[in-house]
Short mmCIF file of C-alpha atoms (C1' of nucleotides) in Angstrom, two decimals:
data_model
loop_
_atom_site.label_atom_id
_atom_site.label_comp_id
_atom_site.label_asym_id
_atom_site.label_seq_id
_atom_site.Cartn_x
_atom_site.Cartn_y
_atom_site.Cartn_z
CA UNK A 1 -40.77 -53.61 -30.18
CA UNK A 2 -37.57 -54.54 -31.80
CA UNK A 3 -34.63 -52.48 -30.70
CA UNK A 4 -32.65 -55.43 -32.03
CA UNK A 5 -33.88 -54.80 -35.53
CA UNK A 6 -33.25 -51.07 -35.26
CA UNK A 7 -29.62 -51.74 -34.41
CA UNK A 8 -29.21 -54.24 -37.25
CA UNK A 9 -30.80 -51.93 -39.75
CA UNK A 10 -28.37 -49.18 -38.89
CA UNK A 11 -25.48 -51.60 -39.42
CA UNK A 12 -24.57 -52.18 -35.79
CA UNK A 13 -23.74 -55.70 -34.60
CA UNK A 14 -26.09 -57.56 -32.36
CA UNK A 15 -23.88 -59.07 -29.66
CA UNK A 16 -25.15 -61.18 -26.73
CA UNK A 17 -24.20 -58.31 -24.41
CA UNK A 18 -26.31 -55.86 -26.36
CA UNK A 19 -29.23 -58.27 -26.53
CA UNK A 20 -29.19 -58.66 -22.76
CA UNK A 21 -29.01 -54.91 -22.18
CA UNK A 22 -32.00 -54.43 -24.46
CA UNK A 23 -33.86 -57.22 -22.71
CA UNK A 24 -33.23 -55.71 -19.28
CA UNK A 25 -34.49 -52.34 -20.52
CA UNK A 26 -37.66 -53.87 -21.91
CA UNK A 27 -38.37 -56.05 -18.88
CA UNK A 28 -37.89 -53.20 -16.45
CA UNK A 29 -41.22 -51.61 -15.88
CA UNK A 30 -40.22 -48.05 -15.45
CA UNK A 31 -36.78 -46.52 -15.16
CA UNK A 32 -33.71 -48.66 -14.70
CA UNK A 33 -30.15 -47.69 -13.80
CA UNK A 34 -26.96 -48.78 -15.56
CA UNK A 35 -25.93 -50.73 -12.46
CA UNK A 36 -29.21 -52.64 -12.43
CA UNK A 37 -28.87 -53.48 -16.10
CA UNK A 38 -25.33 -54.67 -15.47
CA UNK A 39 -26.46 -56.95 -12.63
CA UNK A 40 -28.85 -58.70 -15.00
CA UNK A 41 -26.27 -58.88 -17.76
CA UNK A 42 -23.56 -60.20 -15.48
CA UNK A 43 -25.82 -62.85 -13.94
CA UNK A 44 -26.29 -64.45 -17.33
CA UNK A 45 -23.00 -63.61 -18.96
CA UNK A 46 -20.25 -63.31 -16.45
CA UNK A 47 -17.52 -62.22 -18.83
CA UNK A 48 -19.01 -58.83 -19.25
CA UNK A 49 -18.23 -55.37 -18.11
CA UNK A 50 -20.20 -52.35 -17.02
CA UNK A 51 -18.45 -50.17 -19.58
CA UNK A 52 -20.21 -52.22 -22.23
CA UNK A 53 -23.52 -51.33 -20.61
CA UNK A 54 -22.64 -47.64 -20.70
CA UNK A 55 -21.49 -47.86 -24.30
CA UNK A 56 -24.63 -49.70 -25.36
CA UNK A 57 -26.83 -47.14 -23.62
CA UNK A 58 -24.87 -44.35 -25.30
CA UNK A 59 -25.48 -45.94 -28.68
CA UNK A 60 -29.17 -46.49 -28.02
CA UNK A 61 -29.53 -42.88 -26.92
CA UNK A 62 -27.95 -41.78 -30.18
CA UNK A 63 -30.46 -43.89 -32.12
CA UNK A 64 -33.35 -42.55 -30.02
CA UNK A 65 -34.14 -46.00 -28.67
CA UNK A 66 -33.78 -45.02 -25.01
CA UNK A 67 -34.09 -41.83 -23.03
CA UNK A 68 -31.91 -40.89 -20.10
CA UNK A 69 -33.36 -39.05 -17.12
CA UNK A 70 -31.67 -37.54 -14.10
CA UNK A 71 -33.83 -37.77 -10.98
CA UNK A 72 -31.06 -36.18 -8.87
CA UNK A 73 -30.38 -39.38 -7.00
CA UNK A 74 -26.70 -39.67 -7.85
CA UNK A 75 -27.20 -41.84 -10.91
CA UNK A 76 -29.28 -41.48 -14.04
CA UNK A 77 -32.02 -43.85 -15.18
CA UNK A 78 -32.92 -45.22 -18.58
CA UNK A 79 -36.19 -45.98 -20.25
CA UNK A 80 -37.21 -47.47 -23.61
CA UNK A 81 -38.12 -44.42 -25.67
CA UNK A 82 -41.35 -45.73 -27.14
CA UNK A 83 -42.70 -47.11 -23.86
CA UNK A 84 -44.19 -43.92 -22.58
CA UNK A 85 -43.62 -40.40 -23.67
CA UNK A 86 -43.81 -38.42 -20.50
CA UNK A 87 -41.98 -36.16 -18.07
CA UNK A 88 -41.67 -35.92 -14.32
CA UNK A 89 -41.92 -33.20 -11.72
CA UNK A 90 -39.62 -34.04 -8.81
CA UNK A 91 -40.15 -32.27 -5.50
CA UNK A 92 -36.75 -31.41 -4.07
CA UNK A 93 -38.13 -31.37 -0.54
CA UNK A 94 -40.30 -34.47 -0.16
CA UNK A 95 -39.11 -36.41 -3.21
CA UNK A 96 -42.62 -36.83 -4.55
CA UNK A 97 -42.82 -37.49 -8.29
CA UNK A 98 -45.66 -36.21 -10.45
CA UNK A 99 -45.99 -37.64 -13.96
CA UNK A 100 -46.66 -35.35 -16.86
CA UNK A 101 -47.75 -35.91 -20.41
CA UNK A 102 -45.21 -35.18 -23.10
CA UNK A 103 -47.45 -32.57 -24.68
CA UNK A 104 -46.88 -30.08 -21.87
CA UNK A 105 -43.53 -29.23 -23.39
CA UNK A 106 -44.83 -28.69 -26.92
CA UNK A 107 -45.47 -24.93 -26.65
CA UNK A 108 -41.88 -24.41 -25.54
CA UNK A 109 -40.56 -26.65 -28.32
CA UNK A 110 -42.63 -24.73 -30.85
CA UNK A 111 -41.36 -21.38 -29.61
CA UNK A 112 -37.74 -22.51 -29.79
CA UNK A 113 -38.25 -23.82 -33.31
CA UNK A 114 -40.06 -20.75 -34.60
CA UNK A 115 -38.08 -18.01 -32.87
CA UNK A 116 -34.63 -19.60 -32.75
CA UNK A 117 -34.66 -22.22 -35.52
CA UNK A 118 -33.63 -24.71 -32.86
CA UNK A 119 -34.84 -28.31 -32.78
CA UNK A 120 -34.83 -28.90 -29.00
CA UNK A 121 -34.37 -32.39 -27.63
CA UNK A 122 -36.73 -32.37 -24.67
CA UNK A 123 -37.74 -35.97 -24.15
CA UNK A 124 -38.24 -37.44 -20.72
CA UNK A 125 -37.37 -34.51 -18.48
CA UNK A 126 -37.18 -34.55 -14.73
CA UNK A 127 -38.00 -31.01 -13.65
CA UNK A 128 -36.91 -30.17 -10.13
CA UNK A 129 -38.88 -27.86 -7.87
CA UNK A 130 -41.33 -27.89 -5.01
CA UNK A 131 -44.78 -29.43 -4.82
CA UNK A 132 -47.76 -27.57 -3.43
CA UNK A 133 -47.57 -28.99 0.09
CA UNK A 134 -43.86 -28.34 0.56
CA UNK A 135 -44.06 -24.89 -0.99
CA UNK A 136 -46.75 -23.86 1.47
CA UNK A 137 -44.57 -24.86 4.40
CA UNK A 138 -41.25 -23.41 3.13
CA UNK B 1 -23.48 -7.92 -4.85
CA UNK B 2 -22.68 -9.38 -1.56
CA UNK B 3 -22.89 -13.14 -1.43
CA UNK B 4 -20.74 -12.70 1.67
CA UNK B 5 -23.50 -10.84 3.43
CA UNK B 6 -26.14 -13.32 2.32
CA UNK B 7 -24.17 -16.14 3.94
CA UNK B 8 -23.66 -14.19 7.17
CA UNK B 9 -27.29 -13.22 7.38
CA UNK B 10 -28.37 -16.84 7.13
CA UNK B 11 -26.01 -17.71 9.98
CA UNK B 12 -23.27 -19.37 7.92
CA UNK B 13 -19.66 -18.65 8.64
CA UNK B 14 -17.55 -16.65 6.28
CA UNK B 15 -14.28 -18.56 6.08
CA UNK B 16 -11.31 -17.61 3.89
CA UNK B 17 -12.05 -20.60 1.68
CA UNK B 18 -15.61 -19.51 1.13
CA UNK B 19 -14.56 -15.92 0.47
CA UNK B 20 -12.15 -17.08 -2.22
CA UNK B 21 -14.77 -19.31 -3.85
CA UNK B 22 -17.18 -16.40 -3.95
CA UNK B 23 -14.49 -14.13 -5.34
CA UNK B 24 -13.64 -16.59 -8.10
CA UNK B 25 -17.31 -16.87 -9.03
CA UNK B 26 -17.69 -13.09 -9.22
CA UNK B 27 -14.49 -12.50 -11.14
CA UNK B 28 -15.29 -15.15 -13.71
CA UNK B 29 -17.08 -13.51 -16.52
CA UNK B 30 -19.42 -16.26 -17.54
CA UNK B 31 -19.55 -19.85 -16.38
CA UNK B 32 -16.78 -21.35 -14.29
CA UNK B 33 -16.12 -24.96 -13.32
CA UNK B 34 -15.39 -26.32 -9.85
CA UNK B 35 -11.86 -27.22 -10.95
CA UNK B 36 -11.20 -23.67 -12.13
CA UNK B 37 -12.50 -22.26 -8.86
CA UNK B 38 -10.27 -24.68 -6.98
CA UNK B 39 -7.19 -23.61 -8.96
CA UNK B 40 -7.75 -20.01 -7.87
CA UNK B 41 -8.46 -21.01 -4.30
CA UNK B 42 -5.43 -23.27 -4.06
CA UNK B 43 -3.07 -20.68 -5.56
CA UNK B 44 -3.80 -18.33 -2.69
CA UNK B 45 -4.49 -20.79 0.06
CA UNK B 46 -2.61 -23.99 -0.41
CA UNK B 47 -4.09 -25.88 2.52
CA UNK B 48 -7.40 -26.26 0.82
CA UNK B 49 -9.31 -29.01 -0.81
CA UNK B 50 -11.61 -29.36 -3.77
CA UNK B 51 -14.29 -30.96 -1.63
CA UNK B 52 -14.60 -27.61 0.13
CA UNK B 53 -15.27 -26.00 -3.23
CA UNK B 54 -18.01 -28.52 -3.97
CA UNK B 55 -19.52 -28.08 -0.53
CA UNK B 56 -19.48 -24.31 -0.83
CA UNK B 57 -21.12 -24.45 -4.24
CA UNK B 58 -23.75 -26.83 -2.86
CA UNK B 59 -24.51 -24.37 -0.07
CA UNK B 60 -24.68 -21.43 -2.44
CA UNK B 61 -27.04 -23.33 -4.72
CA UNK B 62 -29.28 -24.01 -1.76
CA UNK B 63 -29.34 -20.30 -0.95
CA UNK B 64 -30.02 -19.42 -4.60
CA UNK B 65 -26.74 -17.53 -4.87
CA UNK B 66 -25.40 -19.57 -7.78
CA UNK B 67 -26.91 -21.64 -10.55
CA UNK B 68 -25.44 -24.86 -11.89
CA UNK B 69 -25.64 -25.68 -15.58
CA UNK B 70 -24.72 -28.82 -17.47
CA UNK B 71 -23.38 -28.05 -20.93
CA UNK B 72 -22.72 -31.76 -21.58
CA UNK B 73 -18.99 -31.32 -21.51
CA UNK B 74 -18.23 -33.77 -18.73
CA UNK B 75 -18.35 -31.22 -15.96
CA UNK B 76 -20.93 -28.71 -14.83
CA UNK B 77 -20.42 -24.95 -14.66
CA UNK B 78 -21.44 -22.36 -12.11
CA UNK B 79 -22.63 -18.84 -12.39
CA UNK B 80 -23.58 -16.12 -9.89
CA UNK B 81 -27.38 -16.23 -9.87
CA UNK B 82 -28.00 -12.49 -10.09
CA UNK B 83 -25.46 -11.86 -12.85
CA UNK B 84 -27.67 -12.71 -15.76
CA UNK B 85 -30.92 -14.57 -15.84
CA UNK B 86 -30.77 -16.55 -19.02
CA UNK B 87 -30.71 -19.97 -20.64
CA UNK B 88 -28.74 -21.64 -23.40
CA UNK B 89 -29.53 -23.71 -26.45
CA UNK B 90 -26.65 -26.11 -27.10
CA UNK B 91 -26.36 -27.72 -30.53
CA UNK B 92 -25.36 -31.33 -30.02
CA UNK B 93 -23.80 -31.48 -33.48
CA UNK B 94 -21.71 -28.32 -33.90
CA UNK B 95 -21.55 -27.24 -30.25
CA UNK B 96 -22.87 -23.78 -31.03
CA UNK B 97 -24.47 -22.01 -28.07
CA UNK B 98 -27.43 -19.67 -28.44
CA UNK B 99 -28.35 -17.49 -25.46
CA UNK B 100 -31.93 -17.11 -24.43
CA UNK B 101 -33.72 -14.72 -22.13
CA UNK B 102 -35.13 -16.17 -18.94
CA UNK B 103 -38.66 -15.16 -19.90
CA UNK B 104 -38.91 -17.84 -22.57
CA UNK B 105 -39.55 -20.40 -19.85
CA UNK B 106 -42.27 -18.42 -18.10
CA UNK B 107 -45.26 -19.89 -19.96
CA UNK B 108 -44.13 -23.40 -18.98
CA UNK B 109 -43.54 -22.35 -15.38
CA UNK B 110 -46.99 -20.80 -15.25
CA UNK B 111 -48.63 -23.92 -16.66
CA UNK B 112 -46.88 -26.15 -14.14
CA UNK B 113 -47.92 -23.88 -11.30
CA UNK B 114 -51.53 -23.56 -12.36
CA UNK B 115 -52.23 -27.10 -13.52
CA UNK B 116 -49.98 -29.07 -11.16
CA UNK B 117 -49.44 -26.77 -8.17
CA UNK B 118 -45.74 -27.23 -8.78
CA UNK B 119 -43.17 -24.50 -8.26
CA UNK B 120 -40.62 -25.51 -10.93
CA UNK B 121 -36.98 -24.58 -10.49
CA UNK B 122 -35.98 -23.74 -14.05
CA UNK B 123 -33.11 -21.34 -13.73
CA UNK B 124 -30.18 -21.38 -16.11
CA UNK B 125 -31.03 -24.32 -18.34
CA UNK B 126 -28.88 -25.75 -21.09
CA UNK B 127 -31.28 -27.24 -23.60
CA UNK B 128 -29.72 -29.74 -25.94
CA UNK B 129 -30.83 -30.14 -29.54
CA UNK B 130 -29.86 -29.17 -33.05
CA UNK B 131 -29.45 -25.73 -34.57
CA UNK B 132 -30.96 -24.79 -37.91
CA UNK B 133 -27.84 -25.43 -39.98
CA UNK B 134 -27.12 -28.86 -38.52
CA UNK B 135 -30.76 -29.92 -38.64
CA UNK B 136 -30.94 -29.14 -42.36
CA UNK B 137 -27.96 -31.38 -43.04
CA UNK B 138 -28.96 -34.29 -40.77
"C1'" DA C 1 -18.39 -73.60 -43.89
"C1'" DG C 2 -14.11 -70.70 -43.40
"C1'" DG C 3 -11.36 -66.36 -43.54
"C1'" DG C 4 -10.90 -61.43 -43.37
"C1'" DT C 5 -12.43 -57.02 -41.80
"C1'" DT C 6 -13.30 -54.08 -38.35
"C1'" DA C 7 -16.90 -53.12 -34.83
"C1'" DT C 8 -17.20 -54.38 -30.18
"C1'" DT C 9 -15.53 -55.88 -25.81
"C1'" DG C 10 -12.88 -56.35 -21.31
"C1'" DC C 11 -9.67 -54.31 -18.75
"C1'" DA C 12 -7.41 -50.93 -16.23
"C1'" DA C 13 -6.64 -46.25 -15.50
"C1'" DC C 14 -8.80 -42.06 -15.20
"C1'" DA C 15 -12.12 -37.91 -14.11
"C1'" DA C 16 -15.85 -35.63 -11.65
"C1'" DG C 17 -18.25 -35.49 -7.72
"C1'" DT C 18 -19.70 -37.31 -2.86
"C1'" DT C 19 -19.24 -38.82 1.84
"C1'" DG C 20 -17.67 -40.23 6.68
"C1'" DC C 21 -14.65 -39.02 10.03
"C1'" DA C 22 -11.61 -36.75 12.97
"C1'" DC C 23 -9.65 -32.37 13.70
"C1'" DT C 24 -9.80 -27.25 13.72
"C1'" DC C 25 -11.27 -22.90 14.81
"C1'" DA C 26 -15.05 -19.16 14.71
"C1'" DT C 27 -18.52 -17.82 17.65
"C1'" DT C 28 -21.15 -17.70 21.95
"C1'" DC C 29 -21.74 -17.26 26.65
"C1'" DA C 30 -20.32 -17.26 31.39
"C1'" DT D 1 -10.83 -13.61 28.69
"C1'" DG D 2 -11.37 -18.55 28.34
"C1'" DA D 3 -13.95 -22.75 27.79
"C1'" DA D 4 -17.58 -25.15 25.33
"C1'" DT D 5 -20.04 -25.88 21.15
"C1'" DG D 6 -20.66 -27.33 16.71
"C1'" DA D 7 -20.00 -25.48 11.87
"C1'" DG D 8 -16.54 -26.07 8.57
"C1'" DT D 9 -12.40 -28.29 6.71
"C1'" DG D 10 -8.89 -31.69 4.88
"C1'" DC D 11 -8.23 -36.15 3.88
"C1'" DA D 12 -8.94 -40.54 2.02
"C1'" DA D 13 -11.99 -43.75 0.28
"C1'" DC D 14 -15.72 -44.32 -2.55
"C1'" DT D 15 -19.31 -43.96 -6.61
"C1'" DT D 16 -20.71 -43.05 -11.23
"C1'" DG D 17 -19.35 -42.65 -15.60
"C1'" DT D 18 -15.56 -42.29 -19.51
"C1'" DT D 19 -11.63 -43.56 -22.34
"C1'" DG D 20 -7.41 -45.80 -24.71
"C1'" DC D 21 -5.81 -50.00 -26.06
"C1'" DA D 22 -5.13 -54.70 -27.24
"C1'" DA D 23 -7.77 -58.87 -27.85
"C1'" DT D 24 -12.03 -60.88 -29.51
"C1'" DA D 25 -15.80 -62.15 -32.28
"C1'" DA D 26 -20.01 -60.69 -35.40
"C1'" DC D 27 -20.94 -60.23 -39.96
"C1'" DC D 28 -19.95 -60.26 -44.95
"C1'" DC D 29 -18.14 -62.48 -48.83
"C1'" DT D 30 -16.61 -66.34 -51.46
#
DNA sequence: AGGGTTATTGCAACAAGTTGCACTCATTCA
DNA sequence: TGAATGAGTGCAACTTGTTGCAATAACCCT
């Protein structure tokens, strides 16, 4: 759906650069890096700069339009917020990734809200650890 | 207690650089950054390099001697693992930090282990969100 | 449609962290 | 004790991401 409109409605300008960043995010099926977004932007609009990509992503994070997730691969990845509310378990040994429904975090969120009056932002986590097979061997 | 001994026992060498990194970590009350560790190291041992600090911290993380925590301040901070098992709630609006006992995460850890056979590494988290006062205003 | 306002951009410099390589030196073993 | 081994280091180059600033251009208003 329309990230474009969300930006406009909040009073932000809809530049060609921003439109292309949004398009790249929507076309990516799954998680895309800033560098990959920039490649697509630059291919169609050569007077552009990766700092614009970072600034656009920063803005979209602030507006809850994208989530940022660190899979411990040296760069973070982005994902349209509404396209899938989920988390990941990342095995530090074999790299295997297990997907998780968002609801698994709800009890923790509820506890933090009730006991600490804290509204935790826990969308799209990548939780590091060890999967069953690797744990057995280690 | 003796990080020194832990390194030796695992067959790693105890160099002056490593000893000074360990000392800085132990003397710091609270969370210390790589840069701060390097300042202390360099003051006493001028032929040293910050990459050694990073490599030592990496090794100590692997051996569960230190934990690394990202307070969203542009650099991560380190902490001797045994000196306090806890987490932090960081308010993204006012920056306030609320400390949390380690046990708060246990139900989630248990769920991940039972339902997904996944041994989650959830030590020393900094959970971002909004505290009561800021949430009321937003 | 055209002009003014100011958000947004490109650029270049910067900061944190990582990596490959050649050299050093702690440890092992004869 | 002295040589061989390879873990550990310093250095320099690199990667990802951030920031200040001057120039640009999207949007609003007439």
